[in-house]
mmCIF file of C-alpha atoms in Angstrom:
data_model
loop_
_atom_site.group_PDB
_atom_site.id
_atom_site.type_symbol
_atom_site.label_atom_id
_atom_site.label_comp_id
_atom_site.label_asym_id
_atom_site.label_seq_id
_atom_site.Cartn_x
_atom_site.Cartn_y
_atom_site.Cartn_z
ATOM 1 C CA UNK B 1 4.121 3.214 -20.132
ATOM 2 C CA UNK B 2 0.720 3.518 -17.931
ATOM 3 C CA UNK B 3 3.346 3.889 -14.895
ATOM 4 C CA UNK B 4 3.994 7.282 -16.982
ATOM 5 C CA UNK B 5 0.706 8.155 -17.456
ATOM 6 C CA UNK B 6 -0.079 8.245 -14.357
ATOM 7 C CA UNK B 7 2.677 10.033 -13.269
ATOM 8 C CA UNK B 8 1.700 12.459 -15.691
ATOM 9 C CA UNK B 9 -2.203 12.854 -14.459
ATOM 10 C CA UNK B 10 -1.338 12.966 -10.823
ATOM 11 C CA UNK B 11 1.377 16.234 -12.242
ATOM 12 C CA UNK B 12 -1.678 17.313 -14.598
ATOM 13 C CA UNK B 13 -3.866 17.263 -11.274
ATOM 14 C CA UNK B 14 -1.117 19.472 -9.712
ATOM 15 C CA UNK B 15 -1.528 22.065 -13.207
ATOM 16 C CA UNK B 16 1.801 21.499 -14.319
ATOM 17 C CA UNK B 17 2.117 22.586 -17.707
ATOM 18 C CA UNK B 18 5.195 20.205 -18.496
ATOM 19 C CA UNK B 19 2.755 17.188 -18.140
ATOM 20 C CA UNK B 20 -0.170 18.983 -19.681
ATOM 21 C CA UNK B 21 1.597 19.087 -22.926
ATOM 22 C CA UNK B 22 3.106 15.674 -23.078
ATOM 23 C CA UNK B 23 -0.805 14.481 -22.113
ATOM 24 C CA UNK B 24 -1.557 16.938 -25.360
ATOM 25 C CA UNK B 25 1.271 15.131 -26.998
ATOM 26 C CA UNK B 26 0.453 11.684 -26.402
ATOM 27 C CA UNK B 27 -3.117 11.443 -26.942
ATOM 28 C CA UNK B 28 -3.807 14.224 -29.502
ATOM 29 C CA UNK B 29 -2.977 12.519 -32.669
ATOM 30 C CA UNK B 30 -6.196 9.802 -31.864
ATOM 31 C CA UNK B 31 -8.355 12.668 -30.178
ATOM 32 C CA UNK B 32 -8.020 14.731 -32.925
ATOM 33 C CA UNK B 33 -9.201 12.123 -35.485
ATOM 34 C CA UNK B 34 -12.175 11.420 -33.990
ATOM 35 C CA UNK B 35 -13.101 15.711 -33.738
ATOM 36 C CA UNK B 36 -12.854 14.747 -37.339
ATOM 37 C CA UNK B 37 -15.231 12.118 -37.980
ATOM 38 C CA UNK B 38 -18.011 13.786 -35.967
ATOM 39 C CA UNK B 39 -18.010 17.145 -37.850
ATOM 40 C CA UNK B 40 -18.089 18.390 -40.825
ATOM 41 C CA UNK B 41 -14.833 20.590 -41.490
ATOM 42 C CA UNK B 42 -11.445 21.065 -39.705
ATOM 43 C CA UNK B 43 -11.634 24.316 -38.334
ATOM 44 C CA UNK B 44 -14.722 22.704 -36.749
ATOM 45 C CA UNK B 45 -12.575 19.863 -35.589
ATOM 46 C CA UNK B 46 -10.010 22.083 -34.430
ATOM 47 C CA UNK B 47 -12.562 24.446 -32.300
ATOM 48 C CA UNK B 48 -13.843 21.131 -30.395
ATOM 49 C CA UNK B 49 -10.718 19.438 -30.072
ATOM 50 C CA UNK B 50 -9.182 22.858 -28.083
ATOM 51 C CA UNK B 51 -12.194 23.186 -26.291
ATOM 52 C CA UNK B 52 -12.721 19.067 -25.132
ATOM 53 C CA UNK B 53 -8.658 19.515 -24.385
ATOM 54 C CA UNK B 54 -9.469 22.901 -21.715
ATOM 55 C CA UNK B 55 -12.424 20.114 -20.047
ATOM 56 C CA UNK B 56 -9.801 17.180 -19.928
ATOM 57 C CA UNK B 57 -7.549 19.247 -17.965
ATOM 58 C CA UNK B 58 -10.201 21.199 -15.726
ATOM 59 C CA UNK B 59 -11.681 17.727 -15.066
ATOM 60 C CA UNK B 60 -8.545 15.884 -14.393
ATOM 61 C CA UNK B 61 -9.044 15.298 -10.832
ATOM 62 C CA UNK B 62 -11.985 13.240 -11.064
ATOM 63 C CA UNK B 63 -9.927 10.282 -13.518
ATOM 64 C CA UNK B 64 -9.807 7.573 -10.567
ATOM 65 C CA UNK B 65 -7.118 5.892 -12.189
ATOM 66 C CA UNK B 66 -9.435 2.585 -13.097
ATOM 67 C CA UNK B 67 -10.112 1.411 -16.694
ATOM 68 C CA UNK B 68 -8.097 3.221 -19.436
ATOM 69 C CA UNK B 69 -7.140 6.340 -19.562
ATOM 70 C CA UNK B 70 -7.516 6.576 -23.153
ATOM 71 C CA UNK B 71 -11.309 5.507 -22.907
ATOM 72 C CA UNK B 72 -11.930 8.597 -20.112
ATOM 73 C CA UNK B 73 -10.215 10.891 -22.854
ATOM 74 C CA UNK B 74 -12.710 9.771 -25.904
ATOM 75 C CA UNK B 75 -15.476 9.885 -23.551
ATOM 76 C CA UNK B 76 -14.890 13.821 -22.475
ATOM 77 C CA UNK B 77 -14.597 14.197 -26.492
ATOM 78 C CA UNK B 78 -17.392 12.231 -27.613
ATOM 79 C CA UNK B 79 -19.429 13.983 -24.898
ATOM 80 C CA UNK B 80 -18.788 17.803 -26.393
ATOM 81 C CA UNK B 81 -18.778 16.491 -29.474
ATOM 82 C CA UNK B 82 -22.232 16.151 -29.102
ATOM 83 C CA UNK B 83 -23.220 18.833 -26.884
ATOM 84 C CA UNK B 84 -21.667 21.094 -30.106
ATOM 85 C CA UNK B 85 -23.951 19.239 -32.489
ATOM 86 C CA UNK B 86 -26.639 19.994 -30.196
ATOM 87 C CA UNK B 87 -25.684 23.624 -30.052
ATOM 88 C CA UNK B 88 -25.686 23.904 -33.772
ATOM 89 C CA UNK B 89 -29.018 22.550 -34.019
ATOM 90 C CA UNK B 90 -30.979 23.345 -30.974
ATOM 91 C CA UNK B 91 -33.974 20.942 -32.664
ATOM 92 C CA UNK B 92 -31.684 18.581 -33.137
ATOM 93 C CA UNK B 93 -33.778 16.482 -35.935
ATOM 94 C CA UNK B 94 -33.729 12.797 -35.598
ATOM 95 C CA UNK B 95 -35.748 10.986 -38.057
ATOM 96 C CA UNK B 96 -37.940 8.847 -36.441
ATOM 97 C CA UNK B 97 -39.298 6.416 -38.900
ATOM 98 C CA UNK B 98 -39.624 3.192 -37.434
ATOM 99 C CA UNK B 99 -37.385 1.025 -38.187
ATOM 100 C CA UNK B 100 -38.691 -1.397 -40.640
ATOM 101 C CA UNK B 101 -38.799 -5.269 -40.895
ATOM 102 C CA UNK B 102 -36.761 -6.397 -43.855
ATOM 103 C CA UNK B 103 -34.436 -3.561 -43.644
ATOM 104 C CA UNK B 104 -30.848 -5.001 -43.448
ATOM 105 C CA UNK B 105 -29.869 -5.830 -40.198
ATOM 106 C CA UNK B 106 -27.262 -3.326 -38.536
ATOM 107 C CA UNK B 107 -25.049 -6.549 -37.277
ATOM 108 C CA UNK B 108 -24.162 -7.428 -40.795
ATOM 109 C CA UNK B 109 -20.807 -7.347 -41.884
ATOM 110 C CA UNK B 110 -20.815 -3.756 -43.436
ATOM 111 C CA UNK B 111 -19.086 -4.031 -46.730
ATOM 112 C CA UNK B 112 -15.756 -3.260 -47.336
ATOM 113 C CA UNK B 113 -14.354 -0.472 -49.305
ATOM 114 C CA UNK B 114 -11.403 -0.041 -50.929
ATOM 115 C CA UNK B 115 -10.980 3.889 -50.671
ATOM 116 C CA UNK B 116 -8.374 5.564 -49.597
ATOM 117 C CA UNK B 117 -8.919 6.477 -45.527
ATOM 118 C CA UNK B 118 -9.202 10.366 -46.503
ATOM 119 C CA UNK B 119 -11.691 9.828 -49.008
ATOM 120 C CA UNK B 120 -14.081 8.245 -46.647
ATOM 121 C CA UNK B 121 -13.564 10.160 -43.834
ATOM 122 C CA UNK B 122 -14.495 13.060 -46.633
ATOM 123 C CA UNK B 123 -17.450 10.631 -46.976
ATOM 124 C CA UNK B 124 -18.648 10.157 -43.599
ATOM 125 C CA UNK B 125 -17.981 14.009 -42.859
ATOM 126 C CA UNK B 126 -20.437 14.506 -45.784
ATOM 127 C CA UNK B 127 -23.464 13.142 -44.097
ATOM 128 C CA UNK B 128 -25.953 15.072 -41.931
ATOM 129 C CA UNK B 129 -25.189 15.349 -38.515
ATOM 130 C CA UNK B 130 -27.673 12.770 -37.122
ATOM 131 C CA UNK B 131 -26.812 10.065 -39.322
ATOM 132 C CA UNK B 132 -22.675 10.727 -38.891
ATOM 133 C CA UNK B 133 -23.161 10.953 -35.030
ATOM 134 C CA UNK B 134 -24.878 7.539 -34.770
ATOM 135 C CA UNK B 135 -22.692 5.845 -37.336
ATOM 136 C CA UNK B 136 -19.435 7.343 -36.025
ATOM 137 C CA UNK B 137 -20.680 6.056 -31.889
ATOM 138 C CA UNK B 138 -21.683 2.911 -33.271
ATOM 139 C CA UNK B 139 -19.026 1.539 -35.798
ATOM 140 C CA UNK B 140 -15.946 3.365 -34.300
ATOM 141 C CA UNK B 141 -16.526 4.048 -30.574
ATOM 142 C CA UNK B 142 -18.365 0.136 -31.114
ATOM 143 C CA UNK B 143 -21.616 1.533 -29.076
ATOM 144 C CA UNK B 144 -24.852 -0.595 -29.460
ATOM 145 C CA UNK B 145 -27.660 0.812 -30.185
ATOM 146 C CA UNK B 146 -29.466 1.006 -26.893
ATOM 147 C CA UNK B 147 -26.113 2.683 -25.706
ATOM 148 C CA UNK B 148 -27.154 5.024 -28.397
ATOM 149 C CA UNK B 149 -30.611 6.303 -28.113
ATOM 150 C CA UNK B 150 -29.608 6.609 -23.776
ATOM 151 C CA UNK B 151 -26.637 8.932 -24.859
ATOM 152 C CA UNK B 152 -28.552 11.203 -27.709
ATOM 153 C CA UNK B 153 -32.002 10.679 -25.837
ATOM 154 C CA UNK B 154 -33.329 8.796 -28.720
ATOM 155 C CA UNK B 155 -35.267 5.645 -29.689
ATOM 156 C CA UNK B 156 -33.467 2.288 -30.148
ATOM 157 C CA UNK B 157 -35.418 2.426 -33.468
ATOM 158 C CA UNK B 158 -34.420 5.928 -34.266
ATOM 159 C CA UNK B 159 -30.542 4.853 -33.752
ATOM 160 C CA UNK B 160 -31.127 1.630 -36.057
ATOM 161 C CA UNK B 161 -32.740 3.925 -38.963
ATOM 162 C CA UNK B 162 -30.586 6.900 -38.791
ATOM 163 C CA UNK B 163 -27.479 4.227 -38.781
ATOM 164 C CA UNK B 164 -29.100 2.744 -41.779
ATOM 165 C CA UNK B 165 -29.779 5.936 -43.298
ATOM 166 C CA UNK B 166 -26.173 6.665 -42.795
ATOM 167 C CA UNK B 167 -24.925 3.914 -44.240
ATOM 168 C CA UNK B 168 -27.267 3.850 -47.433
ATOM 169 C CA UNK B 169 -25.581 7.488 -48.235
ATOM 170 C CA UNK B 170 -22.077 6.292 -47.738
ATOM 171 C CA UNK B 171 -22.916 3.457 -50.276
ATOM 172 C CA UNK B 172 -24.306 5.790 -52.876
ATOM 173 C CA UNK B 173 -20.974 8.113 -52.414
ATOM 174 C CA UNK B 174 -18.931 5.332 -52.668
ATOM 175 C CA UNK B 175 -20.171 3.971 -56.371
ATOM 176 C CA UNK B 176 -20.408 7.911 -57.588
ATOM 177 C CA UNK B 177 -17.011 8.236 -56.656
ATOM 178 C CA UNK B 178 -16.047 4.750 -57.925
ATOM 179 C CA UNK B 179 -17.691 5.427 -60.867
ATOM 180 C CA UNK B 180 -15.844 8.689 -61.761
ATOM 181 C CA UNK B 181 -12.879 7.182 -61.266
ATOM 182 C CA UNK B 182 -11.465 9.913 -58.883
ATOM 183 C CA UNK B 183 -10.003 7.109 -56.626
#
């Protein structure tokens, strides 16, 4: 399979448009789920996930064919994912409330929840942009917190309260929507 892939970037490098769409085809299903965790509808997604797809391609030439191929993909994505947030919000609010002692630490085991995978990512999609783009980098692209703060230009204490933040409004959702019963 990688032999493929990179017989498919080295035609993508070329512009063919035969291996630009089986790139598209392979890696758009995962690509396209994470345009959906960072914002807030899916004609959002959609716009960012066409636009991150013209980058991949114009950018092509400078994948060295080292590390995964997947990982150079998510990083192009996560990277105008955020530039879009950015755009949005030109003072792009982070709280920055320092980050308490005997707040729960962010290492804990988060607790599990038995929703259905829609409802939360209806959940997470829910929450306001600072506190979904830290808690989507750091429990599903697994980025620690100093990672963080260097990537949105941030305090390591910012990243730590906005992920707690984040995670505090998922919890209330959660027993609301537990507690109506619409699960």
């Amino acid at each position: 399979m990688k032999e493929s892939i990179d017989h498919y970037i080295r035609k993508c490098i070329e512009n063919d448009r035969g291996a630009q769409q089986k790139i598209y085809q392979l890696f758009s299903p995962v690509l396209y789920g994470l345009c959906l965790k960072y914002m807030k509808n899916e004609a959002d997604a959609q716009d960012v996930f066409q636009e991150a797809f013209i980058i991949v391609f114009q950018k092509m030439n400078q994948y060295r064919f080292e590390g995964s191929f997947e990982g150079w993909l998510k990083r192009i994505f996560i990277n105008k994912l955020i530039e879009t947030l950015n755009k949005r919000k030109r003072d792009f609010l982070f709280v920055d409330a320092v980050y308490e002692e005997g707040i729960a630490d962010e290492e804990e085991a988060s607790d599990s929840f038995s929703l259905p995978q829609e409802k939360l990512l209806e959940c997470i999609q829910q929450l306001p942009d600072q506190y979904r783009l830290v808690f989507n980098l750091y429990f599903f692209e697994k980025m620690k917190h100093k990672e963080i703060a260097s990537l949105l230009n941030i305090s390591e204490g910012t990243s730590k309260s906005n992920l707690n933040r984040a995670k505090n409004n998922l919890q209330k959702k959660i027993l609301e929507i537990r507690a109506s019963k619409n699960v």
